[in-house]
Structures are given as C-alpha cells and as structure tokens.
C-alpha cells in the first residue's frame, strides 16, 4: 500500500493447503495487459459477458463469460442457452498453454494438463463470490486461477464445507493460484475486492479480472 510508513512485505510463494499453491507476481505486466485486451474481446461475444442467473433466481454479482465450454449453473454446455443461444468461443491454444505452464510452475510437472474450458469473471468493486466448490468437471485435474486488476481477498477453505478452517490470501494482479490434488474440491470464494488497488498501467478502468482454467473431462 502506498503512503504507509513501512514498505510492503515481500510476498512469497506458499502452499496454502496440500495441492493449493499461490505464486505471487507470476504474470509479467505485458502478459497481464495482453490478457486484459483478450478479456475485453471475449466480453463482447459471441456470448456477451453478463451476470449469471442461478436456478433459484439469484443473480451473481460477478459478470462472467466462458470459453471452450459455457458454464450454465450447474453444468457445462456448448451453447449459451441462458444468454443468447450462441456457441461459446473456442479456448485459444495460447491460453491452454499458459495453463500448462501454470501447472508446471505450481507442481514442477504439467501432469499432461489440457484445459478445455475457461471462466472469465469480472468483479466491480462491490462484487464478491460466495464459498463454493468447482465440481462440474469430470476430471480431477487442477484448476488454474489468474488474477488481474484490483486485489481481492481469496478465501481458500476445506473440502468438507463452507466454514472454517480456511485461509484468506490476498491475490494481487499477476498472481497465480493453482488448486489440485487433495485441494481440488476445496470450497473457496472471494469475500472482498479491494477497489482502486489495480495498476492504471494495466489499461483497466478498475475492477478485477479472474480467469480460471479447467479440464472438464467431457
Ligand atoms: C472462482 O472461484 O471461480 C473464481 C475465483 C476468483 O475469482 O479468484
Ligand atoms: Fe470456483
């Protein structure tokens, strides 16, 4: 934080839970800017970014657009029938490759990771995400999460339920978080976005982007 008396603590790589690895500052600023530009394109279509409506009628505060497969709660489909009926955009090869690099970075080996779906989430300052599991995938391959823009509090919990024990990790722009192995089905969420913390050099007008890569096994 600027304006504080002491410089920020260096942020170190950490295994938050077995198989859950946080790598601060993994993406270069150039890579982050490329991702911002790519997300802007994906947000326009063929399926436009929007707030997902849940089966119970609730509306998610984050805005989401998918690649490869469309996540329609609570399953993956090829056409976004809950949005405009269009087929989702392909997952670009370079993004799948970035996911493979991420898994190698986290675990030392990419384990043959072949992500075929990405969820791109945009959080404005007020958006958050409740504790949930990523469990619509049939594969047990890890989830790769990339953060860009405003910082957030990422809550990483356990596989039993939404409550404690959990660890709150601050995810900053450029951070990588991979959860697989025994943590693959851990509950996690975003209780808070720290509005206004993103670097203006990213070319965003504020907010936080999160890209998660998954192997659906479908
Ligand atoms: C998610 O759990 O799908 C998103 C997590 C995040 O925004 O960091
Ligand atoms: Fe998730």
mmCIF file of N, CA and C in Angstrom, residues 4 6 8 20 25 33 37 39 50 68 71 80 89 96 109 114 119 131 137 142 144 146 155 157 172 199 201 205 208:
data_model
loop_
_atom_site.group_PDB
_atom_site.id
_atom_site.type_symbol
_atom_site.label_atom_id
_atom_site.label_comp_id
_atom_site.label_asym_id
_atom_site.label_seq_id
_atom_site.Cartn_x
_atom_site.Cartn_y
_atom_site.Cartn_z
ATOM 1 N N UNK A 4 2.118 4.194 3.316
ATOM 2 C CA UNK A 4 2.312 3.623 4.654
ATOM 3 C C UNK A 4 3.761 3.847 5.063
ATOM 4 N N UNK A 6 5.890 1.722 6.383
ATOM 5 C CA UNK A 6 6.816 0.631 6.091
ATOM 6 C C UNK A 6 6.574 0.087 4.696
ATOM 7 N N UNK A 8 5.953 -2.656 1.751
ATOM 8 C CA UNK A 8 5.190 -3.905 1.865
ATOM 9 C C UNK A 8 6.117 -5.097 2.059
ATOM 10 N N UNK A 20 -2.604 -26.810 -3.061
ATOM 11 C CA UNK A 20 -3.092 -25.452 -3.357
ATOM 12 C C UNK A 20 -1.921 -24.484 -3.261
ATOM 13 N N UNK A 25 2.834 -12.673 -8.283
ATOM 14 C CA UNK A 25 3.543 -11.980 -9.373
ATOM 15 C C UNK A 25 4.005 -12.890 -10.489
ATOM 16 N N UNK A 33 -1.422 -7.242 -19.503
ATOM 17 C CA UNK A 33 -2.063 -6.312 -20.453
ATOM 18 C C UNK A 33 -2.661 -7.062 -21.635
ATOM 19 N N UNK A 37 -6.674 -7.172 -22.717
ATOM 20 C CA UNK A 37 -7.179 -6.926 -24.081
ATOM 21 C C UNK A 37 -7.984 -8.124 -24.574
ATOM 22 N N UNK A 39 -9.586 -10.357 -22.749
ATOM 23 C CA UNK A 39 -10.849 -10.429 -21.992
ATOM 24 C C UNK A 39 -11.860 -9.432 -22.536
ATOM 25 N N UNK A 50 -22.027 -11.349 -18.856
ATOM 26 C CA UNK A 50 -23.265 -10.972 -18.153
ATOM 27 C C UNK A 50 -23.248 -11.552 -16.741
ATOM 28 N N UNK A 68 -14.580 -22.227 -24.572
ATOM 29 C CA UNK A 68 -14.476 -23.686 -24.678
ATOM 30 C C UNK A 68 -15.784 -24.375 -24.347
ATOM 31 N N UNK A 71 -20.390 -22.407 -18.848
ATOM 32 C CA UNK A 71 -20.864 -22.874 -17.546
ATOM 33 C C UNK A 71 -22.251 -22.289 -17.295
ATOM 34 N N UNK A 80 -24.821 -21.172 -25.186
ATOM 35 C CA UNK A 80 -25.238 -20.391 -24.021
ATOM 36 C C UNK A 80 -26.740 -20.124 -24.085
ATOM 37 N N UNK A 89 -17.125 -19.149 -27.600
ATOM 38 C CA UNK A 89 -15.853 -19.028 -28.317
ATOM 39 C C UNK A 89 -14.924 -20.164 -27.918
ATOM 40 N N UNK A 96 -4.518 -22.220 -23.221
ATOM 41 C CA UNK A 96 -4.342 -23.583 -22.694
ATOM 42 C C UNK A 96 -2.867 -23.811 -22.347
ATOM 43 N N UNK A 109 5.711 -30.072 -12.686
ATOM 44 C CA UNK A 109 5.410 -31.008 -13.778
ATOM 45 C C UNK A 109 4.007 -30.635 -14.253
ATOM 46 N N UNK A 114 -4.462 -30.426 -19.880
ATOM 47 C CA UNK A 114 -5.075 -29.990 -21.140
ATOM 48 C C UNK A 114 -6.404 -29.302 -20.854
ATOM 49 N N UNK A 119 -13.346 -19.854 -17.444
ATOM 50 C CA UNK A 119 -14.350 -18.897 -16.985
ATOM 51 C C UNK A 119 -13.633 -17.593 -16.722
ATOM 52 N N UNK A 131 -18.731 -18.905 -0.999
ATOM 53 C CA UNK A 131 -17.957 -20.141 -0.911
ATOM 54 C C UNK A 131 -18.636 -21.241 -1.725
ATOM 55 N N UNK A 137 -16.791 -30.388 -13.233
ATOM 56 C CA UNK A 137 -15.844 -31.055 -14.125
ATOM 57 C C UNK A 137 -15.782 -32.538 -13.764
ATOM 58 N N UNK A 142 -6.173 -30.108 -11.969
ATOM 59 C CA UNK A 142 -6.247 -28.878 -11.180
ATOM 60 C C UNK A 142 -6.988 -27.738 -11.882
ATOM 61 N N UNK A 144 -6.640 -23.737 -12.537
ATOM 62 C CA UNK A 144 -5.625 -22.671 -12.596
ATOM 63 C C UNK A 144 -6.346 -21.336 -12.552
ATOM 64 N N UNK A 146 -5.921 -17.105 -12.547
ATOM 65 C CA UNK A 146 -5.072 -15.943 -12.827
ATOM 66 C C UNK A 146 -5.845 -14.680 -12.441
ATOM 67 N N UNK A 155 -10.624 -16.555 -0.327
ATOM 68 C CA UNK A 155 -10.754 -17.432 0.841
ATOM 69 C C UNK A 155 -10.663 -18.870 0.374
ATOM 70 N N UNK A 157 -10.731 -22.693 1.526
ATOM 71 C CA UNK A 157 -11.180 -23.490 2.655
ATOM 72 C C UNK A 157 -10.851 -24.962 2.550
ATOM 73 N N UNK A 172 -3.141 -10.471 -5.766
ATOM 74 C CA UNK A 172 -2.853 -9.224 -6.461
ATOM 75 C C UNK A 172 -2.777 -9.492 -7.958
ATOM 76 N N UNK A 199 -3.204 -1.433 -10.883
ATOM 77 C CA UNK A 199 -2.239 -0.538 -11.516
ATOM 78 C C UNK A 199 -2.880 0.075 -12.772
ATOM 79 N N UNK A 201 -1.576 1.177 -15.255
ATOM 80 C CA UNK A 201 -0.837 0.746 -16.455
ATOM 81 C C UNK A 201 -1.446 -0.503 -17.100
ATOM 82 N N UNK A 205 -10.269 0.141 -16.342
ATOM 83 C CA UNK A 205 -10.865 1.295 -15.666
ATOM 84 C C UNK A 205 -11.270 0.934 -14.247
ATOM 85 N N UNK A 208 -11.695 -6.116 -11.053
ATOM 86 C CA UNK A 208 -10.783 -7.263 -11.025
ATOM 87 C C UNK A 208 -11.222 -8.292 -12.052
#
